[in-house]
Short mmCIF file of C-alpha atoms and ligand atoms in Angstrom, two decimals:
data_model
loop_
_atom_site.label_atom_id
_atom_site.label_comp_id
_atom_site.label_asym_id
_atom_site.label_seq_id
_atom_site.Cartn_x
_atom_site.Cartn_y
_atom_site.Cartn_z
CA MET A 1 122.03 81.62 111.03
CA ILE A 2 124.72 83.70 110.16
CA LYS A 3 125.73 83.32 113.84
CA TYR A 4 125.62 79.54 113.90
CA PHE A 5 127.81 79.30 110.97
CA LYS A 6 130.59 81.82 112.67
CA PHE A 7 130.30 79.89 115.80
CA ILE A 8 130.51 76.60 114.03
CA THR A 9 133.56 77.84 112.18
CA MET A 10 135.70 78.73 115.51
CA LEU A 11 135.27 75.80 116.50
CA LEU A 12 136.59 74.17 113.29
CA VAL A 13 139.31 76.84 113.60
CA ILE A 14 140.04 75.86 117.48
CA PHE A 15 139.70 71.95 116.95
CA SER A 16 141.83 71.99 113.98
CA PHE A 17 144.46 74.31 115.45
CA HIS A 18 144.22 71.59 118.10
CA VAL A 19 145.11 68.80 116.53
CA SER A 20 147.99 70.38 114.50
CA ALA A 21 149.97 72.57 116.63
CA LEU A 22 152.47 70.22 118.41
CA GLU A 23 155.29 71.66 120.42
CA ALA A 24 158.84 70.64 121.93
CA LEU A 25 159.90 72.77 125.17
CA LYS A 26 163.43 73.34 125.00
CA SER A 27 165.74 71.29 128.03
CA PRO A 28 167.30 73.64 130.18
CA GLU A 29 170.01 70.66 130.88
CA LYS A 30 171.77 67.48 129.44
CA MET A 31 168.94 64.80 129.23
CA ILE A 32 170.12 61.43 129.65
CA VAL A 33 168.94 58.54 127.19
CA ASP A 34 168.68 55.63 130.22
CA GLY A 35 165.32 55.00 130.07
CA ASN A 36 164.80 56.77 133.77
CA ALA A 37 162.90 59.73 133.51
CA ASP A 38 164.06 61.49 136.24
CA GLU A 39 165.64 64.77 134.64
CA THR A 40 163.47 67.66 136.07
CA SER A 41 162.87 68.82 132.65
CA TRP A 42 160.92 65.97 131.73
CA GLN A 43 158.40 67.62 134.72
CA LEU A 44 157.99 70.83 132.78
CA ALA A 45 156.82 68.93 129.61
CA ARG A 46 153.36 67.51 128.07
CA TRP A 47 151.90 63.58 127.92
CA GLN A 48 150.73 63.35 124.32
CA PRO A 49 148.56 60.93 123.02
CA ILE A 50 149.45 57.57 121.02
CA ASP A 51 145.37 56.63 120.45
CA GLN A 52 144.84 56.74 117.44
CA LEU A 53 143.89 53.77 115.34
CA ILE A 54 146.14 52.68 112.05
CA LEU A 55 145.33 49.01 111.52
CA GLY A 56 143.57 47.29 112.82
CA GLU A 57 141.52 47.07 115.43
CA MET A 58 141.33 49.53 118.74
CA PRO A 59 142.98 47.78 121.31
CA SER A 60 141.65 46.96 124.76
CA LYS A 61 144.02 49.66 127.38
CA GLU A 62 145.56 46.11 128.91
CA ASP A 63 146.70 45.71 125.69
CA PHE A 64 148.17 49.03 124.80
CA ALA A 65 148.07 52.72 125.62
CA GLY A 66 150.66 55.00 125.07
CA ARG A 67 152.16 58.68 125.49
CA PHE A 68 154.75 60.13 124.85
CA LYS A 69 156.23 63.86 126.05
CA ILE A 70 158.78 65.41 123.72
CA MET A 71 161.89 68.19 124.14
CA TRP A 72 164.84 69.72 122.47
CA ASP A 73 168.49 70.84 122.40
CA GLU A 74 170.98 72.19 119.74
CA ALA A 75 171.76 68.61 118.78
CA GLN A 76 168.81 66.07 119.24
CA LEU A 77 165.30 65.47 119.78
CA TYR A 78 164.86 63.65 123.21
CA LEU A 79 161.33 61.61 123.81
CA LEU A 80 159.91 59.87 126.19
CA VAL A 81 156.31 57.34 126.21
CA GLU A 82 155.03 55.22 127.88
CA ILE A 83 153.30 52.43 126.89
CA THR A 84 151.64 49.77 128.76
CA ASP A 85 151.77 46.28 126.69
CA ASP A 86 150.60 43.06 127.77
CA VAL A 87 153.13 41.40 125.14
CA LEU A 88 156.63 41.81 124.14
CA PHE A 89 157.53 40.00 120.96
CA ASP A 90 160.70 40.10 118.68
CA GLN A 91 159.97 37.28 115.89
CA HIS A 92 162.75 38.61 113.81
CA ALA A 93 166.48 38.54 114.93
CA ASP A 94 167.21 40.50 112.31
CA PRO A 95 166.82 43.57 112.38
CA ARG A 96 166.11 44.08 108.91
CA HIS A 97 163.44 41.15 108.57
CA LEU A 98 160.15 42.17 108.96
CA TYR A 99 160.61 44.77 111.69
CA TRP A 100 156.75 46.49 111.67
CA ASP A 101 155.58 42.40 112.53
CA ASP A 102 157.40 42.88 115.85
CA ASP A 103 156.95 45.28 118.48
CA CYS A 104 158.54 48.78 117.77
CA LEU A 105 157.87 52.08 117.93
CA GLU A 106 157.91 53.89 115.33
CA ILE A 107 159.32 57.91 115.01
CA PHE A 108 158.57 59.91 111.30
CA LEU A 109 160.50 62.91 110.99
CA ASP A 110 160.48 65.39 107.98
CA GLU A 111 163.30 67.73 109.17
CA ASP A 112 162.04 70.67 106.94
CA ALA A 113 158.26 70.32 107.35
CA SER A 114 157.63 70.14 103.38
CA GLY A 115 155.89 67.32 103.55
CA GLY A 116 155.74 64.52 100.18
CA ASN A 117 155.99 61.46 99.89
CA HIS A 118 159.44 59.33 101.67
CA GLN A 119 159.14 56.31 101.12
CA PHE A 120 162.55 55.17 99.22
CA ASN A 121 164.01 58.53 100.07
CA TYR A 122 165.76 61.18 102.66
CA ASN A 123 162.91 64.09 102.76
CA ALA A 124 161.58 62.41 105.73
CA PHE A 125 162.22 59.46 108.20
CA ALA A 126 160.48 56.57 109.60
CA TYR A 127 162.55 55.43 111.81
CA HIS A 128 161.30 51.72 113.50
CA VAL A 129 163.11 51.20 116.54
CA ALA A 130 163.06 47.97 118.29
CA LEU A 131 163.10 46.23 121.60
CA ASP A 132 166.57 45.80 120.91
CA ASN A 133 167.16 49.72 120.34
CA GLN A 134 167.60 49.40 116.92
CA SER A 135 166.25 51.74 114.27
CA VAL A 136 165.56 51.25 110.88
CA ASP A 137 164.34 52.72 107.66
CA ILE A 138 163.74 51.98 103.98
CA GLY A 139 166.14 53.72 101.77
CA GLU A 140 166.93 53.83 98.13
CA LYS A 141 166.09 50.72 96.46
CA ASN A 142 168.05 48.41 95.64
CA ALA A 143 169.60 48.12 91.95
CA ASP A 144 167.60 44.96 91.04
CA GLY A 145 164.59 47.03 92.04
CA SER A 146 164.03 45.46 95.80
CA ASP A 147 163.47 47.26 98.44
CA ASN A 148 166.58 48.40 101.00
CA PHE A 149 165.97 48.13 104.63
CA VAL A 150 169.03 49.95 106.38
CA LEU A 151 169.94 49.82 109.49
CA LEU A 152 169.85 53.65 111.10
CA ASN A 153 171.27 52.96 114.82
CA ASP A 154 173.71 56.03 115.27
CA HIS A 155 170.82 58.36 114.00
CA ILE A 156 168.90 57.45 117.05
CA SER A 157 169.78 56.32 121.14
CA SER A 158 167.25 54.09 122.54
CA ALA A 159 167.00 52.21 125.74
CA TRP A 160 163.86 51.31 127.52
CA ARG A 161 162.76 49.49 131.27
CA ARG A 162 159.50 47.92 132.73
CA SER A 163 157.97 49.99 134.88
CA GLU A 164 159.14 49.65 138.58
CA LYS A 165 155.52 49.99 139.50
CA SER A 166 153.13 48.48 137.02
CA PRO A 167 155.42 45.62 134.98
CA ASN A 168 153.41 45.94 131.56
CA LYS A 169 154.68 49.58 131.22
CA VAL A 170 157.64 49.96 129.47
CA ILE A 171 159.47 53.22 130.20
CA TRP A 172 161.07 54.42 126.91
CA GLU A 173 163.65 57.26 126.22
CA LEU A 174 165.14 57.89 123.16
CA ALA A 175 167.42 61.35 121.22
CA VAL A 176 166.36 61.43 117.40
CA ARG A 177 169.21 63.25 115.69
CA VAL A 178 168.05 65.14 112.87
CA TYR A 179 169.27 65.01 109.00
CA ASP A 180 167.90 66.92 106.47
CA ASP A 181 166.58 65.64 103.07
CA SER A 182 170.40 65.51 101.72
CA PHE A 183 170.98 62.44 103.84
CA SER A 184 172.30 58.88 102.03
CA ILE A 185 173.56 55.86 103.27
CA GLN A 186 176.46 56.95 100.69
CA LYS A 187 176.66 53.90 99.21
CA THR A 188 176.72 55.88 95.37
CA MET A 189 179.55 58.32 96.73
CA PRO A 190 183.28 58.18 96.06
CA THR A 191 185.46 56.77 98.56
CA LEU A 192 186.51 59.86 99.10
CA MET A 193 183.04 61.67 99.63
CA LYS A 194 182.02 58.47 102.31
CA ASN A 195 184.82 59.06 104.79
CA LYS A 196 183.48 62.70 105.22
CA LYS A 197 180.92 61.56 107.95
CA GLN A 198 177.10 63.30 106.81
CA GLN A 199 176.09 65.75 110.20
CA PRO A 200 172.84 65.81 111.67
CA VAL A 201 171.27 69.40 111.34
CA THR A 202 171.84 71.86 114.36
CA LEU A 203 168.14 72.48 115.83
CA SER A 204 167.17 75.90 117.23
CA LEU A 205 164.37 77.84 118.34
CA GLY A 206 161.20 78.47 116.11
CA LYS A 207 161.76 75.66 113.68
CA LYS A 208 159.45 73.77 112.19
CA LEU A 209 159.42 69.88 111.46
CA GLY A 210 157.26 67.26 110.54
CA PHE A 211 156.25 64.73 113.44
CA MET A 212 154.42 61.50 114.50
CA LEU A 213 154.72 59.06 116.81
CA ALA A 214 153.00 55.62 116.78
CA TYR A 215 153.71 52.04 118.22
CA CYS A 216 152.92 48.69 115.82
CA ASP A 217 151.90 46.18 118.69
CA ASN A 218 152.27 42.22 118.21
CA ASP A 219 151.90 39.66 121.25
CA GLY A 220 152.43 36.80 118.80
CA SER A 221 151.29 36.71 115.96
CA LYS A 222 152.36 36.04 112.70
CA GLU A 223 151.73 40.19 111.81
CA ARG A 224 151.02 42.95 113.77
CA GLU A 225 147.83 42.55 115.82
CA HIS A 226 147.17 46.85 114.69
CA PHE A 227 148.93 49.74 114.92
CA MET A 228 148.67 53.05 117.30
CA GLY A 229 149.73 56.80 116.09
CA SER A 230 149.79 60.14 117.73
CA VAL A 231 148.05 61.47 114.44
CA ASP A 232 144.44 61.54 113.20
CA ILE A 233 144.98 60.53 109.79
CA LYS A 234 141.91 60.77 107.08
CA ALA A 235 142.14 57.69 104.82
CA VAL A 236 142.19 57.12 101.67
CA ASN A 237 141.38 54.22 99.41
CA GLY A 238 140.23 53.27 103.19
CA SER A 239 143.58 53.52 104.21
CA LYS A 240 145.26 54.82 107.13
CA ASN A 241 148.42 53.26 107.19
CA LEU A 242 150.46 55.93 105.25
CA GLY A 243 152.79 57.15 107.26
CA TYR A 244 155.28 55.40 105.44
CA ILE A 245 155.49 57.16 102.23
CA THR A 246 154.42 60.38 102.49
CA ALA A 247 154.99 63.49 105.45
CA ASP A 248 151.67 64.79 104.34
CA VAL A 249 150.72 62.73 107.03
CA PHE A 250 152.32 64.30 109.99
CA GLN A 251 152.31 67.07 112.52
CA GLN A 252 153.85 70.22 112.28
CA LEU A 253 156.46 70.34 115.34
CA THR A 254 156.99 74.16 116.69
CA LEU A 255 160.78 73.70 119.02
CA ILE A 256 160.00 76.12 121.42
CA ASN A 257 161.49 77.59 124.83
CA1 CA B 301 167.29 59.66 131.44
CA1 CA B 302 149.50 44.22 123.36
CA1 CA B 303 161.49 67.17 103.72
CA1 CA B 304 153.21 43.70 122.38
#
């Protein structure tokens, strides 16, 4: 019996290690964010699945399938994302209006892996990168208490193209500058400070971040049809859609050589 429990404990340890460990290799070359994965570096990185249902019903593999690779250098993180989506749909031209109901890639990032609430602050980010390559997150609430959707296009470079071999497949390449929790959109700062541009952090070997990747898929409905992510989130009150509120559900990402 004791042996049996030891075996189960060992399996649980292996399993929890397997689901929690995500590593990014350092890229030895300059990465060009152009939607062409022709850098030799991309051959070094392993594919990671985007196969966990967060919202809606599990899509067929023709409806949605996704996987990604991640690398880094001192200046930024690099993502190569391969998305199969039968219909690309961008119903709202305004990047700040109901962006989660358009096809979009969602990059969850917590610079210091602190976890915790980030819904109306910059303890962590939930960048929604739309098909027009614009990036939006929820910022601090407006003075009247309404939601404040902020464009953060200078945080992310994004380019995608359809695969030549498989037309429903999109090859999406991104570079993400990492900002810590001192980030502010500067609306309340004095003019002098406004002019001082905020800098992303310099990344280094061994650094740990919180990370999760997801895709909102809509093929023509009013609201998104399903939401798929890279992390198996434990539901709270029946909901797994927690990433935009708390960084506690992100995976730990370690930068390695
Ligand atoms: Ca490239
Ligand atoms: Ca679809
Ligand atoms: Ca944080
Ligand atoms: Ca779609």
